Short mmCIF file of C-alpha atoms and ligand atoms in Angstrom, two decimals:
data_model
loop_
_atom_site.label_atom_id
_atom_site.label_comp_id
_atom_site.label_asym_id
_atom_site.label_seq_id
_atom_site.Cartn_x
_atom_site.Cartn_y
_atom_site.Cartn_z
CA LYS A 1 76.94 14.71 -64.95
CA GLN A 2 80.26 15.39 -64.57
CA ALA A 3 81.92 15.09 -60.88
CA ARG A 4 84.71 17.77 -60.05
CA SER A 5 87.17 15.32 -60.16
CA GLY A 6 85.84 14.45 -64.13
CA VAL A 7 84.84 11.33 -63.05
CA ALA A 8 81.17 10.63 -64.38
CA VAL A 9 78.56 10.47 -61.74
CA TYR A 10 75.90 7.65 -61.60
CA GLU A 11 72.51 9.09 -61.91
CA PRO A 12 69.86 6.41 -61.18
CA GLY A 13 67.54 5.52 -63.62
CA ARG A 14 69.08 7.99 -65.97
CA ASP A 15 69.52 5.91 -69.00
CA GLU A 16 66.22 3.97 -68.38
CA VAL A 17 64.28 7.24 -68.26
CA HIS A 18 66.12 8.32 -71.67
CA LEU A 19 65.50 5.05 -73.21
CA ARG A 20 61.63 5.30 -72.32
CA GLN A 21 61.59 8.74 -73.44
CA LEU A 22 62.87 7.71 -76.97
CA THR A 23 60.50 4.69 -77.07
CA LEU A 24 57.42 6.67 -76.26
CA MET A 25 58.53 9.41 -78.70
CA GLY A 26 59.01 6.66 -81.55
CA ASP A 27 55.74 5.26 -80.51
CA LEU A 28 53.36 8.65 -80.48
CA ARG A 29 53.01 8.88 -84.09
CA GLN A 30 51.49 5.35 -84.44
CA SER A 31 49.44 5.49 -81.42
CA LEU A 32 46.81 7.48 -83.47
CA VAL A 33 46.59 5.01 -86.20
CA ARG A 34 46.84 2.33 -83.92
CA GLY A 35 43.68 3.84 -82.05
CA GLN A 36 45.32 3.72 -78.74
CA LEU A 37 44.29 7.56 -77.86
CA SER A 38 41.23 8.18 -76.51
CA LEU A 39 39.45 11.23 -74.60
CA ARG A 40 37.83 11.39 -70.86
CA PHE A 41 35.91 14.46 -70.10
CA GLN A 42 35.51 15.71 -66.40
CA PRO A 43 32.50 17.95 -65.67
CA LYS A 44 33.06 21.56 -64.50
CA VAL A 45 30.00 22.40 -62.18
CA ASP A 46 28.44 25.89 -61.77
CA LEU A 47 28.35 26.45 -58.10
CA ALA A 48 25.32 28.84 -58.04
CA THR A 49 23.15 26.73 -60.01
CA ARG A 50 24.63 23.24 -59.47
CA GLN A 51 24.57 22.76 -63.45
CA VAL A 52 27.27 21.13 -65.42
CA LYS A 53 28.35 23.92 -67.70
CA HIS A 54 31.30 22.21 -69.55
CA ALA A 55 33.05 19.49 -69.65
CA GLU A 56 36.96 19.27 -69.94
CA ALA A 57 38.46 16.77 -72.67
CA LEU A 58 41.50 15.00 -71.32
CA LEU A 59 43.58 12.86 -73.61
CA ARG A 60 44.29 9.41 -72.74
CA TRP A 61 47.22 7.02 -74.32
CA ARG A 62 47.12 3.36 -73.58
CA HIS A 63 50.66 2.00 -75.04
CA ASP A 64 50.44 -1.90 -75.85
CA ASP A 65 53.67 -2.58 -73.82
CA LEU A 66 53.89 0.01 -71.49
CA GLY A 67 50.03 0.58 -70.26
CA ALA A 68 48.64 4.15 -69.68
CA ILE A 69 51.02 6.90 -70.46
CA PRO A 70 50.14 9.98 -68.39
CA PRO A 71 49.60 13.52 -70.73
CA ASP A 72 51.82 15.01 -68.52
CA GLU A 73 54.55 12.72 -70.00
CA PHE A 74 53.47 12.30 -73.60
CA ILE A 75 52.50 15.82 -74.19
CA PRO A 76 55.95 17.36 -73.73
CA LEU A 77 57.44 14.37 -76.23
CA ALA A 78 55.03 15.44 -78.66
CA GLU A 79 55.80 18.98 -78.80
CA ARG A 80 59.67 18.19 -78.76
CA SER A 81 58.73 15.94 -82.05
CA GLY A 82 56.51 17.94 -83.82
CA PHE A 83 53.76 15.75 -83.58
CA VAL A 84 51.56 17.98 -81.11
CA HIS A 85 49.91 19.51 -84.08
CA GLU A 86 48.50 16.59 -85.34
CA LEU A 87 47.30 15.26 -81.76
CA THR A 88 45.64 18.85 -81.08
CA ARG A 89 43.75 18.32 -84.35
CA PHE A 90 42.61 14.87 -83.26
CA VAL A 91 41.51 16.02 -79.72
CA LEU A 92 39.32 18.69 -81.28
CA GLU A 93 37.87 16.56 -83.99
CA GLN A 94 37.13 13.94 -81.08
CA ALA A 95 35.92 16.74 -78.36
CA LEU A 96 33.58 18.49 -81.05
CA GLN A 97 32.24 15.02 -82.11
CA GLN A 98 31.26 14.13 -78.77
CA ASN A 99 29.57 17.40 -78.23
CA SER A 100 27.45 17.09 -81.06
CA LEU A 101 26.42 13.52 -80.11
CA TRP A 102 25.84 14.89 -76.57
CA ARG A 103 23.71 17.63 -78.20
CA GLU A 104 21.77 15.13 -80.14
CA GLN A 105 20.94 13.41 -77.09
CA GLY A 106 19.47 16.43 -75.44
CA LEU A 107 22.39 17.93 -73.58
CA ASP A 108 23.66 21.07 -73.71
CA LEU A 109 27.25 21.10 -72.47
CA GLY A 110 30.00 23.01 -73.35
CA VAL A 111 33.33 21.40 -74.08
CA ALA A 112 36.86 22.67 -73.02
CA VAL A 113 39.97 21.49 -75.23
CA ASN A 114 43.75 21.94 -73.83
CA LEU A 115 46.26 23.60 -76.32
CA SER A 116 49.92 23.36 -75.85
CA ALA A 117 52.43 26.40 -76.13
CA MET A 118 53.40 25.22 -79.32
CA ASP A 119 49.53 25.39 -80.84
CA LEU A 120 49.97 28.95 -80.33
CA MET A 121 52.59 28.86 -82.99
CA ASP A 122 50.45 27.04 -85.38
CA ALA A 123 49.00 29.70 -87.86
CA ASP A 124 46.76 27.61 -89.51
CA LEU A 125 44.90 26.36 -86.45
CA PRO A 126 42.16 28.93 -86.21
CA ASP A 127 40.77 27.87 -89.57
CA PHE A 128 41.22 24.58 -88.65
CA ILE A 129 39.18 25.26 -85.63
CA GLN A 130 36.47 27.05 -87.44
CA ALA A 131 35.82 24.19 -90.18
CA CYS A 132 35.65 21.66 -87.31
CA LEU A 133 32.85 23.50 -85.41
CA ARG A 134 31.24 23.67 -88.71
CA ARG A 135 31.61 20.21 -89.63
CA HIS A 136 30.21 19.06 -86.22
CA ARG A 137 27.48 21.66 -85.87
CA VAL A 138 28.65 22.86 -82.75
CA PRO A 139 27.78 26.65 -81.69
CA PRO A 140 31.29 28.40 -81.02
CA PRO A 141 30.84 29.55 -77.68
CA ARG A 142 30.24 25.92 -76.79
CA LEU A 143 33.83 25.42 -77.47
CA ILE A 144 36.28 26.75 -74.97
CA LEU A 145 40.22 26.74 -75.37
CA GLU A 146 42.49 26.31 -72.31
CA VAL A 147 45.66 27.47 -72.43
CA THR A 148 48.39 27.36 -69.32
CA GLU A 149 49.04 30.93 -67.88
CA SER A 150 52.95 29.50 -68.75
CA ALA A 151 52.59 29.09 -72.19
CA LEU A 152 51.11 32.79 -72.75
CA MET A 153 53.75 34.29 -70.99
CA ARG A 154 56.52 32.62 -73.49
CA ASP A 155 55.64 35.48 -75.86
CA VAL A 156 52.49 37.64 -74.62
CA ASP A 157 52.66 39.72 -77.72
CA TYR A 158 52.31 36.66 -80.06
CA ALA A 159 49.83 35.26 -77.62
CA VAL A 160 47.66 38.03 -77.60
CA ARG A 161 47.54 38.34 -81.13
CA MET A 162 46.83 34.45 -81.40
CA LEU A 163 44.11 34.70 -79.08
CA HIS A 164 42.26 37.34 -80.97
CA ARG A 165 42.57 35.33 -84.07
CA LEU A 166 40.93 32.20 -82.31
CA ARG A 167 38.41 34.02 -80.78
CA ALA A 168 37.03 35.88 -83.97
CA SER A 169 34.99 32.67 -84.43
CA GLY A 170 33.17 33.44 -81.21
CA LEU A 171 34.53 30.60 -79.04
CA ARG A 172 35.70 31.12 -75.52
CA LEU A 173 39.02 30.89 -73.76
CA ALA A 174 40.55 29.99 -70.43
CA ILE A 175 44.09 30.41 -68.92
CA ASP A 176 44.91 27.29 -67.27
CA ASP A 177 47.03 26.58 -64.08
CA PHE A 178 46.79 29.92 -62.97
CA GLY A 179 49.02 30.99 -60.33
CA THR A 180 51.87 29.03 -61.58
CA GLY A 181 53.07 31.13 -64.55
CA TYR A 182 54.49 34.37 -63.25
CA SER A 183 52.33 36.88 -65.37
CA SER A 184 52.17 40.42 -64.31
CA LEU A 185 49.04 42.07 -63.90
CA ALA A 186 49.98 44.37 -66.93
CA GLN A 187 50.39 41.46 -69.00
CA LEU A 188 47.21 39.86 -67.79
CA LYS A 189 45.08 42.46 -68.65
CA ARG A 190 45.96 42.35 -72.41
CA LEU A 191 44.88 38.76 -72.54
CA PRO A 192 41.53 38.12 -74.44
CA VAL A 193 39.93 35.43 -72.14
CA ASP A 194 36.87 34.59 -70.54
CA GLU A 195 37.83 32.39 -67.77
CA LEU A 196 40.49 31.67 -65.05
CA LYS A 197 41.42 28.55 -64.10
CA ILE A 198 43.19 28.30 -60.45
CA ASP A 199 46.17 25.77 -60.57
CA LYS A 200 45.05 22.79 -58.46
CA SER A 201 48.10 22.89 -56.34
CA PHE A 202 46.46 25.81 -54.50
CA VAL A 203 43.27 24.23 -54.02
CA THR A 204 43.56 20.35 -53.38
CA GLN A 205 44.65 21.09 -49.66
CA MET A 206 43.46 24.61 -49.06
CA THR A 207 41.99 24.85 -45.51
CA GLU A 208 40.65 27.55 -43.67
CA GLY A 209 43.54 30.38 -42.93
CA SER A 210 45.92 28.48 -44.90
CA ASP A 211 48.52 30.56 -47.32
CA ASP A 212 46.57 28.30 -49.93
CA ALA A 213 43.17 29.69 -49.00
CA VAL A 214 44.50 33.39 -49.00
CA ILE A 215 46.04 32.85 -52.72
CA VAL A 216 42.63 31.06 -53.77
CA ARG A 217 40.48 33.94 -52.30
CA SER A 218 42.45 36.68 -53.88
CA THR A 219 42.55 34.98 -57.43
CA ILE A 220 38.87 34.84 -57.33
CA GLU A 221 38.78 38.62 -56.94
CA LEU A 222 41.50 39.64 -59.00
CA GLY A 223 39.60 37.20 -61.58
CA HIS A 224 36.10 38.95 -61.05
CA ASN A 225 37.82 42.37 -61.19
CA MET A 226 39.00 41.60 -64.43
CA GLY A 227 35.63 40.50 -65.45
CA LEU A 228 36.42 36.75 -65.91
CA SER A 229 34.52 33.74 -64.48
CA VAL A 230 37.06 31.94 -62.24
CA ILE A 231 37.16 28.05 -62.15
CA ALA A 232 38.93 26.24 -59.17
CA GLU A 233 40.66 22.74 -60.42
CA GLY A 234 41.40 19.83 -58.12
CA VAL A 235 38.74 20.11 -55.81
CA GLU A 236 39.05 17.19 -53.82
CA ASN A 237 37.05 17.59 -50.49
CA ASP A 238 34.04 19.08 -48.81
CA SER A 239 36.10 21.64 -47.02
CA SER A 240 37.80 23.06 -50.36
CA LEU A 241 34.05 23.50 -51.79
CA VAL A 242 32.80 25.09 -48.50
CA LEU A 243 35.65 27.98 -48.78
CA LEU A 244 35.13 28.18 -52.60
CA GLU A 245 31.48 28.75 -52.04
CA ARG A 246 32.22 31.24 -49.28
CA TYR A 247 34.72 33.17 -51.84
CA ARG A 248 32.18 33.12 -54.30
CA CYS A 249 34.09 31.03 -57.07
CA ASP A 250 32.28 30.59 -60.30
CA MET A 251 32.59 26.79 -61.35
CA VAL A 252 34.66 23.97 -59.75
CA GLN A 253 36.09 20.78 -61.06
CA GLY A 254 37.82 17.99 -59.61
CA TYR A 255 37.37 14.40 -58.23
CA LEU A 256 35.00 15.07 -55.32
CA PHE A 257 32.28 15.19 -58.52
CA SER A 258 33.93 12.98 -60.77
CA ALA A 259 37.01 11.77 -62.53
CA PRO A 260 37.29 12.37 -66.03
CA LEU A 261 35.01 9.82 -67.47
CA GLU A 262 34.19 8.34 -71.00
CA GLY A 263 31.73 10.61 -73.57
CA GLY A 264 28.52 8.19 -72.57
CA ALA A 265 29.28 7.94 -68.76
CA LEU A 266 29.46 11.56 -68.67
CA MET A 267 26.40 12.10 -70.23
CA ASP A 268 24.89 9.61 -67.69
CA TRP A 269 26.80 11.02 -64.98
CA CYS A 270 25.02 14.61 -65.81
CA ARG A 271 21.47 13.34 -65.68
CA ASN A 272 22.15 11.89 -62.21
CA PHE A 273 23.71 14.74 -61.17
CA ALA A 274 20.94 17.07 -62.19
CA GLY A 275 18.09 14.57 -60.75
CA ALA A 276 20.50 14.44 -57.31
CA GLU A 277 20.33 18.12 -56.81
CA ALA A 278 16.85 18.57 -57.78
P1 C2E B 301 45.22 20.39 -66.76
O1 C2E B 301 44.68 20.83 -68.22
O2 C2E B 301 45.61 21.33 -65.49
O3 C2E B 301 43.89 19.09 -66.35
C1 C2E B 301 43.62 18.94 -64.77
C2 C2E B 301 44.55 17.66 -64.73
O4 C2E B 301 44.10 17.70 -63.07
C3 C2E B 301 43.90 16.59 -65.39
O5 C2E B 301 45.24 15.37 -65.34
C4 C2E B 301 42.92 15.70 -64.24
O6 C2E B 301 42.81 14.48 -64.45
C5 C2E B 301 43.32 15.97 -63.11
N1 C2E B 301 42.45 16.18 -62.14
C6 C2E B 301 40.88 16.39 -62.06
N2 C2E B 301 40.27 16.45 -61.03
C7 C2E B 301 41.57 16.30 -60.05
C8 C2E B 301 41.27 16.26 -58.17
O7 C2E B 301 40.42 16.22 -57.94
N3 C2E B 301 42.79 16.24 -57.97
C9 C2E B 301 43.83 16.28 -58.80
N4 C2E B 301 44.73 15.64 -58.10
N5 C2E B 301 43.99 16.13 -60.12
C10 C2E B 301 42.62 16.40 -60.59
P2 C2E B 301 45.49 14.89 -66.64
O8 C2E B 301 44.08 14.09 -67.26
O9 C2E B 301 46.80 13.76 -66.23
O10 C2E B 301 46.11 15.80 -67.48
C11 C2E B 301 47.38 16.68 -67.19
C12 C2E B 301 47.49 17.56 -67.94
O11 C2E B 301 48.02 16.97 -69.39
C13 C2E B 301 46.42 18.64 -68.11
O12 C2E B 301 46.27 19.74 -67.03
C14 C2E B 301 46.90 19.32 -69.57
O13 C2E B 301 47.56 19.93 -69.25
C15 C2E B 301 47.53 17.92 -70.13
N6 C2E B 301 46.57 17.43 -71.23
C16 C2E B 301 45.54 16.60 -71.09
N7 C2E B 301 44.97 16.42 -72.11
C17 C2E B 301 45.65 17.28 -72.99
C18 C2E B 301 45.22 17.44 -74.61
O14 C2E B 301 44.29 17.11 -75.12
N8 C2E B 301 46.03 18.41 -75.18
C19 C2E B 301 47.28 19.11 -74.07
N9 C2E B 301 47.77 20.01 -75.37
N10 C2E B 301 47.13 18.89 -73.10
C20 C2E B 301 46.62 17.83 -72.43
MG1 MG B 302 43.02 22.28 -68.61
MG1 MG B 303 44.91 22.87 -65.10
MG1 MG B 304 47.91 21.22 -65.43
#
């Protein structure tokens, strides 16, 4: 930054941040072949039946020197370097493989995979997904693709066309982080989606009578009026859960139930959860 006087102002940490980004961007490509990337799975629980309906796949990167790098940090770098398409294919492959493993062991779950904004521009992605579903013998409705509201709003016409193409193979679509992306009702109505995920920033600290609670309640009503299944993410405590039940939210996801788990651990968790609720 230049100050008015023309003298450069010191921004603490700016160079360090820049250096870290360059390092990470360079190492990201290698992370795949070096086996540093893995998936965790977080259950989405149906509120009415108390059954686990889906598990969301969340990508993890363990860097040799820098330790765990959060996806909110490395996904944007992958988008900038054009690596994200490969990354998304890796996640889809792993998630569907895990899903067929669960299936073989008698657990019939859906698996949700996050797409980045740039994936919507990947014209070959629908064919890849269709082939991947066949390869792993996963019924298409058992795959849910989550796309953030802001990614969809970058170019709504294009997004609508891409969503129709993706949906043609029978999979399901969710709008992620809903409430943070400034979409209009007119735009929302055009999106061929099945599920709406309320952003955790409204859910985590919602208390009776708060602005957050009002937003969550009206978003659930909006979703239902549009024929969508509504899910709240970031459910951390009982008081949010009580309100979400009162508002007839369809599904919940958050630390109150479980953190993201390894594939095998998720299966055990589902079995215990079903047992505990019976
Ligand atoms: P998201 O898709 O909205 O995922 C939800 C995030 O909230 C996850 O963070 C999850 O670990 C976290 N979370 C779950 N329960 C709670 C809770 O009760 N409280 C709070 N405060 N947080 C909770 P995570 O795993 O760090 O992922 C962050 C974001 O990175 C994701 O947000 C998603 O946008 C992106 N991401 C993760 N994996 C992938 C991937 O494979 N591909 C792409 N394109 N993006 C991914
Ligand atoms: Mg998500
Ligand atoms: Mg989200
Ligand atoms: Mg998010």
